[in-house]
Coordinates of C-alpha atoms and ligand atoms in Angstrom, one line a residue:
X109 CA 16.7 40.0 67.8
X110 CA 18.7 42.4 68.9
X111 CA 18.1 45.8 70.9
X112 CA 19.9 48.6 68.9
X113 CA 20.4 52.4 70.4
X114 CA 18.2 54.7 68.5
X115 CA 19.6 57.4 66.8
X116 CA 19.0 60.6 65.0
X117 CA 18.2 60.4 61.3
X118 CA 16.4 61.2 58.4
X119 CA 17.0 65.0 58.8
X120 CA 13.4 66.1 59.5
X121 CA 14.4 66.5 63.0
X122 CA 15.0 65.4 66.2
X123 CA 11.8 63.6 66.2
X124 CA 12.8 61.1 63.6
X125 CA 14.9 57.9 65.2
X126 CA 15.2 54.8 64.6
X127 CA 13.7 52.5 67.1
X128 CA 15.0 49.2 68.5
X129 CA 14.4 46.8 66.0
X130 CA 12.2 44.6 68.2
X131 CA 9.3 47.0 67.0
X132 CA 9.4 45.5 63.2
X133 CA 8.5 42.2 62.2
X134 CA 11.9 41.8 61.0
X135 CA 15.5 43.2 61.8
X136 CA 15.1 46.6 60.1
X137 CA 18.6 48.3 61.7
X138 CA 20.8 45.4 60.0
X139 CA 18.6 44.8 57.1
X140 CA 19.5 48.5 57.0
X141 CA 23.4 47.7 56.9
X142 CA 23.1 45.8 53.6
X143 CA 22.0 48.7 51.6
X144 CA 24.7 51.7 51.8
X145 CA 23.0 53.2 49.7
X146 CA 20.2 54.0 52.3
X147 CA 22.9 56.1 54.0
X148 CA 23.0 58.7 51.1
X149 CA 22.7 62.0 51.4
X150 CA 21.1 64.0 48.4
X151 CA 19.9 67.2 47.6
X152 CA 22.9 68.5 45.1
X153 CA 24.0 68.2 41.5
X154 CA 22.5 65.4 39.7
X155 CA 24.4 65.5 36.7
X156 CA 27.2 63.4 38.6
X157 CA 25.7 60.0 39.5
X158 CA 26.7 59.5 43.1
X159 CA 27.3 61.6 46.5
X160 CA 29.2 65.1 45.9
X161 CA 29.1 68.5 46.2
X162 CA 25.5 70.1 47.9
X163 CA 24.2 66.4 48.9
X164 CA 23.4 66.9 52.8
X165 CA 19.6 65.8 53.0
X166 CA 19.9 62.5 54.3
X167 CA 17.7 60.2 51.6
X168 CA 14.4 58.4 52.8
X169 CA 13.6 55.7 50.1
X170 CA 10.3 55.6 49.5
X171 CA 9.9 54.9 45.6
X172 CA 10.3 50.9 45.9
X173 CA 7.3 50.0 43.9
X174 CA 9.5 52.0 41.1
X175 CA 12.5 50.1 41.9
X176 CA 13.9 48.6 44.8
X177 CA 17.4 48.9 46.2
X178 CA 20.1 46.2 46.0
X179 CA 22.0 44.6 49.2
X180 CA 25.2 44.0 49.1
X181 CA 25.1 40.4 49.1
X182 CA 23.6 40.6 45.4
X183 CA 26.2 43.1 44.4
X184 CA 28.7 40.8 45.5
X185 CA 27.2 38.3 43.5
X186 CA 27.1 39.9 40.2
X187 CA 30.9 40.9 40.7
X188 CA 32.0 37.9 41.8
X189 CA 30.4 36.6 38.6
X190 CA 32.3 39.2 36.2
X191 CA 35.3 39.1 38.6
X192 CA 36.1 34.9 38.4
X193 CA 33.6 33.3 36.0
X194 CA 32.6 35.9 33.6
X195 CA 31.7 33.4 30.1
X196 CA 28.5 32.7 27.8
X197 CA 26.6 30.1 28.4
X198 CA 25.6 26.8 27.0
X199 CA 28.5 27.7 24.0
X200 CA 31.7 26.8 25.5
X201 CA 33.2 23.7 27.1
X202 CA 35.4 25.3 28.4
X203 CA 35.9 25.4 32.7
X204 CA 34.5 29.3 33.0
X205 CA 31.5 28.5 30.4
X206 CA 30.7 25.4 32.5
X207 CA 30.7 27.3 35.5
X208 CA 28.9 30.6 34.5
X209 CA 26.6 27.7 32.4
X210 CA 25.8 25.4 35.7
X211 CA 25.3 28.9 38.0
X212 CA 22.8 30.2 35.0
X213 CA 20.8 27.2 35.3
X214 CA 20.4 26.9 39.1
X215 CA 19.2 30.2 39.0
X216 CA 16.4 29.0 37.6
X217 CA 16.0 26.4 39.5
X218 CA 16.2 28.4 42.8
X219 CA 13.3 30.8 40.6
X220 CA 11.3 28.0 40.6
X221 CA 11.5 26.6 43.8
X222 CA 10.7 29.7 45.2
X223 CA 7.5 30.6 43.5
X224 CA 6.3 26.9 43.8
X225 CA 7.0 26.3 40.1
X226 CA 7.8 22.4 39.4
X227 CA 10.7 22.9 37.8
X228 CA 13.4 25.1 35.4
X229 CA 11.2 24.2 32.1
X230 CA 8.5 26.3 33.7
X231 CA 10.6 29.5 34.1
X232 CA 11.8 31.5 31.6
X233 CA 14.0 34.8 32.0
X234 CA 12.9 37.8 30.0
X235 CA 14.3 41.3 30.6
X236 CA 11.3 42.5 32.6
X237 CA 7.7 42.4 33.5
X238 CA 6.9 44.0 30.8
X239 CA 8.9 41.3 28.2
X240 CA 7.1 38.5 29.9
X241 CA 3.5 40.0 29.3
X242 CA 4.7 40.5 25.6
X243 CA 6.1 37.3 24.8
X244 CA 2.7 35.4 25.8
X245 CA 1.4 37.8 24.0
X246 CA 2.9 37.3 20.5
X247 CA 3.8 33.9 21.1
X248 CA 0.4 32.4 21.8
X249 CA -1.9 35.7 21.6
X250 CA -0.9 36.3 18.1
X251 CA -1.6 32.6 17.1
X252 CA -4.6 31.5 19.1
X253 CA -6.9 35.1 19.5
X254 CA -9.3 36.0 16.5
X255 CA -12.8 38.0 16.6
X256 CA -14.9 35.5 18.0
X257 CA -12.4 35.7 21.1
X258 CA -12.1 38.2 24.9
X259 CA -9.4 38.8 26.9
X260 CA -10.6 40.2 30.5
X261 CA -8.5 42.3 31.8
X262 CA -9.5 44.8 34.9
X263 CA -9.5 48.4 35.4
X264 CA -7.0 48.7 37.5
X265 CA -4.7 47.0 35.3
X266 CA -0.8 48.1 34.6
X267 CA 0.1 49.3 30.9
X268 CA 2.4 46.3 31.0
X269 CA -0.8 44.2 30.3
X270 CA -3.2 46.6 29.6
X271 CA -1.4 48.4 26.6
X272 CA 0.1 45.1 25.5
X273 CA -3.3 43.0 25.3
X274 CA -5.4 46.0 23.7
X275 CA -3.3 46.1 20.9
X276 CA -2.6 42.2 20.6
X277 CA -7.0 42.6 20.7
X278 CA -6.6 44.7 17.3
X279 CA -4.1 42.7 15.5
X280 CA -6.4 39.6 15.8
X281 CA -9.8 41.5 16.2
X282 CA -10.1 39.9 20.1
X283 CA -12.6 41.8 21.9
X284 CA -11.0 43.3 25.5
X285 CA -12.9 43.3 28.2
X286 CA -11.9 45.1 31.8
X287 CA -13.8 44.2 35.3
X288 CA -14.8 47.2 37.1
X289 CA -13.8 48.2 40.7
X290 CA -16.3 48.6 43.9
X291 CA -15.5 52.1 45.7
X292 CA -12.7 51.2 47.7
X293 CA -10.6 50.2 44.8
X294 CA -11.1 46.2 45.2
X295 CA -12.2 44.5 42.3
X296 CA -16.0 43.7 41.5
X297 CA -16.1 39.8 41.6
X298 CA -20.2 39.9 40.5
X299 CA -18.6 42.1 37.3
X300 CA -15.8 39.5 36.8
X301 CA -18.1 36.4 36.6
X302 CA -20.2 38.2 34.1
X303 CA -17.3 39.3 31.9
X304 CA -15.4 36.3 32.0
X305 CA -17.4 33.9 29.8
X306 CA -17.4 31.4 27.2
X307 CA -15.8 33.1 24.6
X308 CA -12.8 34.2 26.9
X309 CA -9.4 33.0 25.5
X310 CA -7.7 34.9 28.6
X311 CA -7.8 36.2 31.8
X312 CA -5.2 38.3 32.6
X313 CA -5.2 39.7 36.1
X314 CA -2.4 42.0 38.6
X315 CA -1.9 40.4 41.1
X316 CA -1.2 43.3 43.6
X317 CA -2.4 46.7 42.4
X318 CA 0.6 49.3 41.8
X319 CA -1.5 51.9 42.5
X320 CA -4.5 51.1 45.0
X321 CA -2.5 48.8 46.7
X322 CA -5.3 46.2 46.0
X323 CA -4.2 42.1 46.3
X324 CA -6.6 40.8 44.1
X325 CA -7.9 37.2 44.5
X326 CA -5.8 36.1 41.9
X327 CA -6.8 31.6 43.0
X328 CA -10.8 32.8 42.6
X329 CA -10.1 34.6 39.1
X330 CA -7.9 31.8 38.0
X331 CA -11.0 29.3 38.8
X332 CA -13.2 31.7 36.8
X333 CA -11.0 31.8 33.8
X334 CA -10.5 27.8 34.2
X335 CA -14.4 27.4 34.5
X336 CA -14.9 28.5 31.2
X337 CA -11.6 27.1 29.1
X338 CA -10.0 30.6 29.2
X339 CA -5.7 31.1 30.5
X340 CA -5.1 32.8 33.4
X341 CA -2.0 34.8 33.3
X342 CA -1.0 37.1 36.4
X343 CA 1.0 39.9 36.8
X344 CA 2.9 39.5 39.8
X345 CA 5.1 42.7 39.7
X346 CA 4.1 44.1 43.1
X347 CA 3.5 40.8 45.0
X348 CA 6.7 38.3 44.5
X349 CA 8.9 41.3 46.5
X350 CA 6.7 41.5 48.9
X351 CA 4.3 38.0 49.7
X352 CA 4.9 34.4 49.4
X353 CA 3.4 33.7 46.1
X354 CA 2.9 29.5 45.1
X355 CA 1.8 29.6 41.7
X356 CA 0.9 26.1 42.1
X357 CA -1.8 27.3 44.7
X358 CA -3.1 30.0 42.5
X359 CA -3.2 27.4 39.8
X360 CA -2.8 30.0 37.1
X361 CA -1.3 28.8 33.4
X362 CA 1.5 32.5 33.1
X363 CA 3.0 34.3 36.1
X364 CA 5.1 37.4 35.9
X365 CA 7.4 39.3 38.0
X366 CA 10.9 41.9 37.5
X367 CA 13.5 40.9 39.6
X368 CA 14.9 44.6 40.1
X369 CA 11.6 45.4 42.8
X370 CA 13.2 42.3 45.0
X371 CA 16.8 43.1 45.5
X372 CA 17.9 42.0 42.1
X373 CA 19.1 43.8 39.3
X374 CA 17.7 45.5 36.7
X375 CA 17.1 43.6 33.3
X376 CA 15.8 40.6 34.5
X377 CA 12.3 39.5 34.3
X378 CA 10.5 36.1 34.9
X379 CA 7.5 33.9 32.9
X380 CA 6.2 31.3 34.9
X381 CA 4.1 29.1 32.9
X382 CA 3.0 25.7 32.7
X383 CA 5.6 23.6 31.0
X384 CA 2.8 21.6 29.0
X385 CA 1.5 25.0 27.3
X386 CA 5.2 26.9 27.2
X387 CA 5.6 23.5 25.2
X388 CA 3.0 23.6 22.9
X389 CA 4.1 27.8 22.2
X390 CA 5.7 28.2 19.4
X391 CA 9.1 30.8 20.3
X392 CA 8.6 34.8 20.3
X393 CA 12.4 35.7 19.4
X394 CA 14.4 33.8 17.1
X395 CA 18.5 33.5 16.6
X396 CA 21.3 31.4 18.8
X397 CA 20.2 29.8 21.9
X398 CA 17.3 28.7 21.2
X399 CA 17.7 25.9 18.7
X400 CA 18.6 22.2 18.3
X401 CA 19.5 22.0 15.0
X402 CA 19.3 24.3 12.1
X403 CA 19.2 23.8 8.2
X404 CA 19.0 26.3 5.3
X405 CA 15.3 25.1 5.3
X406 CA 14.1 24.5 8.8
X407 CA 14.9 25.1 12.5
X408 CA 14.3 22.6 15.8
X409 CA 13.5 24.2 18.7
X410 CA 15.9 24.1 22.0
X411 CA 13.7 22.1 25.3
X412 CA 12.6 24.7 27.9
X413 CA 12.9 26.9 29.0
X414 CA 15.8 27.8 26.5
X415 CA 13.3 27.8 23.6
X416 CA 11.9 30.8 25.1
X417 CA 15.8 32.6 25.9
X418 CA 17.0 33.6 22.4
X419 CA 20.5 35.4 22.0
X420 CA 23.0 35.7 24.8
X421 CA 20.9 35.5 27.9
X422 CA 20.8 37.6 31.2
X423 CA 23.6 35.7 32.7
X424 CA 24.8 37.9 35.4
X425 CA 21.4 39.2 36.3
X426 CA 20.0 35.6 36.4
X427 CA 22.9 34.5 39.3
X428 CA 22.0 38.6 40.8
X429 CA 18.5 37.0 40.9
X430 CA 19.3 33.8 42.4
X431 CA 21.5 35.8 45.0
X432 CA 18.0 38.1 45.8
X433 CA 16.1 35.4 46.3
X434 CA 18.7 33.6 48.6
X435 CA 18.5 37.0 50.5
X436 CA 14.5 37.6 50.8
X437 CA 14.2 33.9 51.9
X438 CA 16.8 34.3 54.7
X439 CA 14.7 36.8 56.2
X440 CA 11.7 35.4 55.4
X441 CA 8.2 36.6 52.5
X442 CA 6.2 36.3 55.7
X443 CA 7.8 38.3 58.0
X444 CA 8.5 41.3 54.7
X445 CA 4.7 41.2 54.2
X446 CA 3.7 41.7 57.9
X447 CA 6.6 44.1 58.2
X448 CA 5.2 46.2 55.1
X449 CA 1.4 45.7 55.5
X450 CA 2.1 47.4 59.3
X451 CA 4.4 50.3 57.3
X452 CA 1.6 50.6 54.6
X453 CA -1.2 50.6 57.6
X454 CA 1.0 53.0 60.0
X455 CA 1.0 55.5 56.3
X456 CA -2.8 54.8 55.7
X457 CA -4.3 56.2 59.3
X458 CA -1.4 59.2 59.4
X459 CA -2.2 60.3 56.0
X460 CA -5.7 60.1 56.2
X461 CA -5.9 62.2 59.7
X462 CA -6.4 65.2 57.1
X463 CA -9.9 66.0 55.5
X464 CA -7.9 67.6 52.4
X465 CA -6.1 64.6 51.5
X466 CA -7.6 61.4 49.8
X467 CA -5.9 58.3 49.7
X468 CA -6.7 55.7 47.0
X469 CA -7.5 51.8 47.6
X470 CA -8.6 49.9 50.0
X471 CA -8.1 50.3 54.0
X472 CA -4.9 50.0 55.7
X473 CA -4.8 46.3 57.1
X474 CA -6.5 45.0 53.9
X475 CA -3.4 47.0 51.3
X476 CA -0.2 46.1 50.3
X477 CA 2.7 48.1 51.3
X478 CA 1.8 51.4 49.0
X479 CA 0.1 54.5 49.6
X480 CA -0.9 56.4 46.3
X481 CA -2.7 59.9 47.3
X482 CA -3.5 63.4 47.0
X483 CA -3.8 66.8 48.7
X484 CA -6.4 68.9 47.5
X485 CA -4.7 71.7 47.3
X486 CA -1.4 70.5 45.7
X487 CA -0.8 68.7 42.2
X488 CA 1.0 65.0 42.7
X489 CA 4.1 66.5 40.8
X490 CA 5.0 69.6 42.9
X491 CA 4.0 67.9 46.1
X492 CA 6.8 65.1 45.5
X493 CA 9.3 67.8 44.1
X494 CA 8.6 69.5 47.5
X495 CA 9.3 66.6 49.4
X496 CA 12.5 66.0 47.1
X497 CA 14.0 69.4 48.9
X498 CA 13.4 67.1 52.2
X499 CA 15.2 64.2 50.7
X500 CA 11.5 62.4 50.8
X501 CA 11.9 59.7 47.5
X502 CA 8.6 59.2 46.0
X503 CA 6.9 59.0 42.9
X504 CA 4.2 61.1 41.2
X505 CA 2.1 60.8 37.8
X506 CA -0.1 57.9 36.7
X507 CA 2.3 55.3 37.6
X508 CA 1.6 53.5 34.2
X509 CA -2.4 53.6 35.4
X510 CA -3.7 56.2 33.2
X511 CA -6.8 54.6 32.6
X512 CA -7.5 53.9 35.8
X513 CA -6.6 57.5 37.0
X514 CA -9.2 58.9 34.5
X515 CA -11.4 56.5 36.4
X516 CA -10.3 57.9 39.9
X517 CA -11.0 61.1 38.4
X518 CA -7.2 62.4 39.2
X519 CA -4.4 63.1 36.3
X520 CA -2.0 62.2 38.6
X521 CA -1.1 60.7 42.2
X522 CA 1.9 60.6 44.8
X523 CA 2.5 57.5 45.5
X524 CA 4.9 56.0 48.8
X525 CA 6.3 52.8 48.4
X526 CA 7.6 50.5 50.8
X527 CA 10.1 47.3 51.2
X528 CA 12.0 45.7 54.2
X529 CA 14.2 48.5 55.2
X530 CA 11.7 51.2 55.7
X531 CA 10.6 52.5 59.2
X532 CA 7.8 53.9 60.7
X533 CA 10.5 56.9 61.5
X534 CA 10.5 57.6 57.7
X535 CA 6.7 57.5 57.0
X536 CA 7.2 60.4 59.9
X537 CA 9.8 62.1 57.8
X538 CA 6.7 61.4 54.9
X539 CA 3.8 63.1 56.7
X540 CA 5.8 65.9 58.3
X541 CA 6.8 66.8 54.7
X542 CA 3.4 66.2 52.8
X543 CA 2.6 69.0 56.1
X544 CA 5.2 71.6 54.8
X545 CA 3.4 71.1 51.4
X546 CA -0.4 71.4 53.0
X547 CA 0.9 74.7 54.8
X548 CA 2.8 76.1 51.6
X549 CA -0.4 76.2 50.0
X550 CA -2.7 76.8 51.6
Ligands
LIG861 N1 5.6 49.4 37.9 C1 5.8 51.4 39.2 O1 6.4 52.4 39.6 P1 8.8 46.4 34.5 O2 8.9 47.8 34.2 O3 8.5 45.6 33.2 O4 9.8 45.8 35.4 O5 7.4 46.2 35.3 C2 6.2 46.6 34.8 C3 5.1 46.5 35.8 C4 4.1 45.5 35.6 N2 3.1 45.4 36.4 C5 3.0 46.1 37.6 C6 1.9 45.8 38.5 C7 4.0 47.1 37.8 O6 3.9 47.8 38.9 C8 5.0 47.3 36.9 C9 6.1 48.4 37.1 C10 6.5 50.5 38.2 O7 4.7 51.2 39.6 C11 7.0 51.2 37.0 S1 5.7 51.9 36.1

């Protein structure tokens, strides 16, 4: 790699540069280049979308658990796409439908390649997360869940799952069960093999917490759910951006993950599941796309993973997709986890050099790259409007934990997020500003 000459940044001072990129597990200063975005500054009207009048705090990013930012070569992709093939798919023979039909398709196959799914038929695209939970949910909860039935679930659990299995529990009278944490936020295994038990239909576990920053043994709680005839599905928001994942390793039946928190676009989501239960579901939206053949009595189902796409798909975002993944494997899942697990460390032992602040989770080494906190003396919502005035990007509230907030006994949190083109100089810019909130009030 490359030796770049540091210089001045991040507007906190002359303290903050940016060091050679020989420091980072990756190439942070070119990384860097592919997001202009990063180079914003911000601090004036926001009723315009985009730099102007009053912006001259130079932006440090550190809300990518909310969202993450999009390189160029992703851009590029999605304009090329509207620019030169723009079509439906799978409606036309025409040359652009064929084209935008052929680049659809490979987009799941490059989905599925890179998660270690066998093939297309196991992944469907959704609009999010969120959509994927749902349409295991209504597809096969709806149909296969009644009273003598649990779903375990654990406390630390996203409203994505959480809300969406609770209330799939009351439609079919499912009982819902969640595992409870040990004190530094990692899950209770002792309390998972005791929940998890006969008369579980499904287990349906996060796979990195959004919140504590726990990585759950997802392959362990798979086992469990397998031992006793139960589905494992994972939630795998927070860990495709930022691990290797291999769903084939964790062995799990459903897999989910949003492609706009790793460099993709918004609207895109991902179910992974085994093609011999996606084929036994029966389909959660019906219309176009998704059939063979239709009668005034009776409709045939398309094969997968179309059955599951009904309506025009998300055809640009699927190619944006494909071109995100193209650009996290060129640099590598191993080398983005190492270089965020050392960010989310560095953040860990800075922040928690104060008595009056207490950070949630487990250690530094053992957390992904997120730090969710709070100063005694400052609620989570001033604290990141604070920081806002130093251009600091953050986010405060429950983070769609609420539960699990009551449990840590705090309305509310500040959370930092990180992704590939963060630096060490920006968890700097961080501290020094949660420090001009510490002395404020005190
Ligand atoms: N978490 C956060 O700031 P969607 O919104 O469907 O793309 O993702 C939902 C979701 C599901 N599971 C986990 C673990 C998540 O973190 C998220 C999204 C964002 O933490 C928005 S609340």
């Amino acid at each position: 790699m490359d030796t770049v000459t540091p210089k001045t940044c991040y507007g906190l001072g002359p303290n903050h540069v940016v060091m050679g990129t020989q420091q980072y597990a990756l190439d942070v200063e070119s990384i860097r280049a592919d997001f202009p975005v990063l180079d914003r500054q911000v601090g004036g009207d926001v009723t315009t979308p985009g730099p102007g009048e009053g912006d001259d705090t130079p932006l440090v990013y550190l809300d990518n658990a909310a969202t993450s930012h999009t390189p160029e070569p992703v851009v590029e992709s999605i304009a090329d796409f509207y620019r030169t093939y723009n079509a439906n798919v799978h409606r036309g023979i025409h040359h652009l439908s064929q084209e935008a039909s052929v680049a659809y398709e490979e987009a799941h196959d490059r989905v599925a390649e890179f998660v270690g799914a066998d093939g297309r038929e196991e992944i469907v695209f959704t609009k999010n997360t969120t959509e994927s939970e749902n349409l295991v949910a209504y597809a096969w909860g709806l149909a296969a869940l009644g009273p003598e039935d649990n779903v375990v679930m654990t406390q630390m659990e996203h409203h994505a799952s959480l809300v969406t299995w609770q209330q799939i529990g009351k439609k079919t009278g499912a009982e819902v069960r969640y595992v409870e944490l040990d004190d530094d936020g990692t899950l209770d295994m002792d309390d998972a093999a005791a929940k998890i038990d006969d008369d579980t239909a499904m287990v349906s576990v996060l796979h990195v917490s959004n919140t504590l920053g726990t990585v759950n043994p997802v392959e362990a709680l798979t086992e469990l759910a397998h031992d006793h005839d139960a589905y494992a599905f994972v939630d795998g928001a927070q860990a495709v951006p930022h691990m290797p994942v291999d769903v084939g390793e964790i062995g799990c039946d459903f897999y989910a993950f949003s492609g706009h928190k790793m460099c993709g676009p918004t609207g895109i989501g991902v179910l992974y599941g085994k093609e011999a239960i996606l084929d036994e579901m029966q389909p959660y939206l019906y219309g176009g796309e998704m059939i063979r053949s239709v009668t005034y009595e009776d409709s045939e189902w398309e094969e997968l993973p179309w059955k599951f796409e009904a309506g025009t798909p998300v055809i640009a975002q699927g190619i944006g997709l494909h071109a995100a993944v193209d650009y996290l494997e060129e640099i590598g899942m191993d080398r983005v986890h190492d270089h965020e697990s050392a960010l989310a460390s560095y953040a860990y032992d800075r922040l928690t050099e104060w008595d009056d602040v207490t950070v949630y989770g487990p250690p530094g080494e053992e957390r992904a790259g997120l730090v969710a906190f709070n100063l005694d003396s400052v609620h989570a919502h001033d604290l990141s409007s604070i920081l806002n005035e130093y251009g600091v990007a953050i986010r405060a509230g429950d983070h769609c934990t609420q539960p699990l907030h009551d449990e840590l006994g705090a309305p509310a949190s500040a959370r930092a997020s990180f992704y590939i083109y963060n630096t060490r100089e920006e968890i700097d810019a961080l501290v020094d500003a949660v420090d001009e909130a510490r002395q404020l009030f005190a």
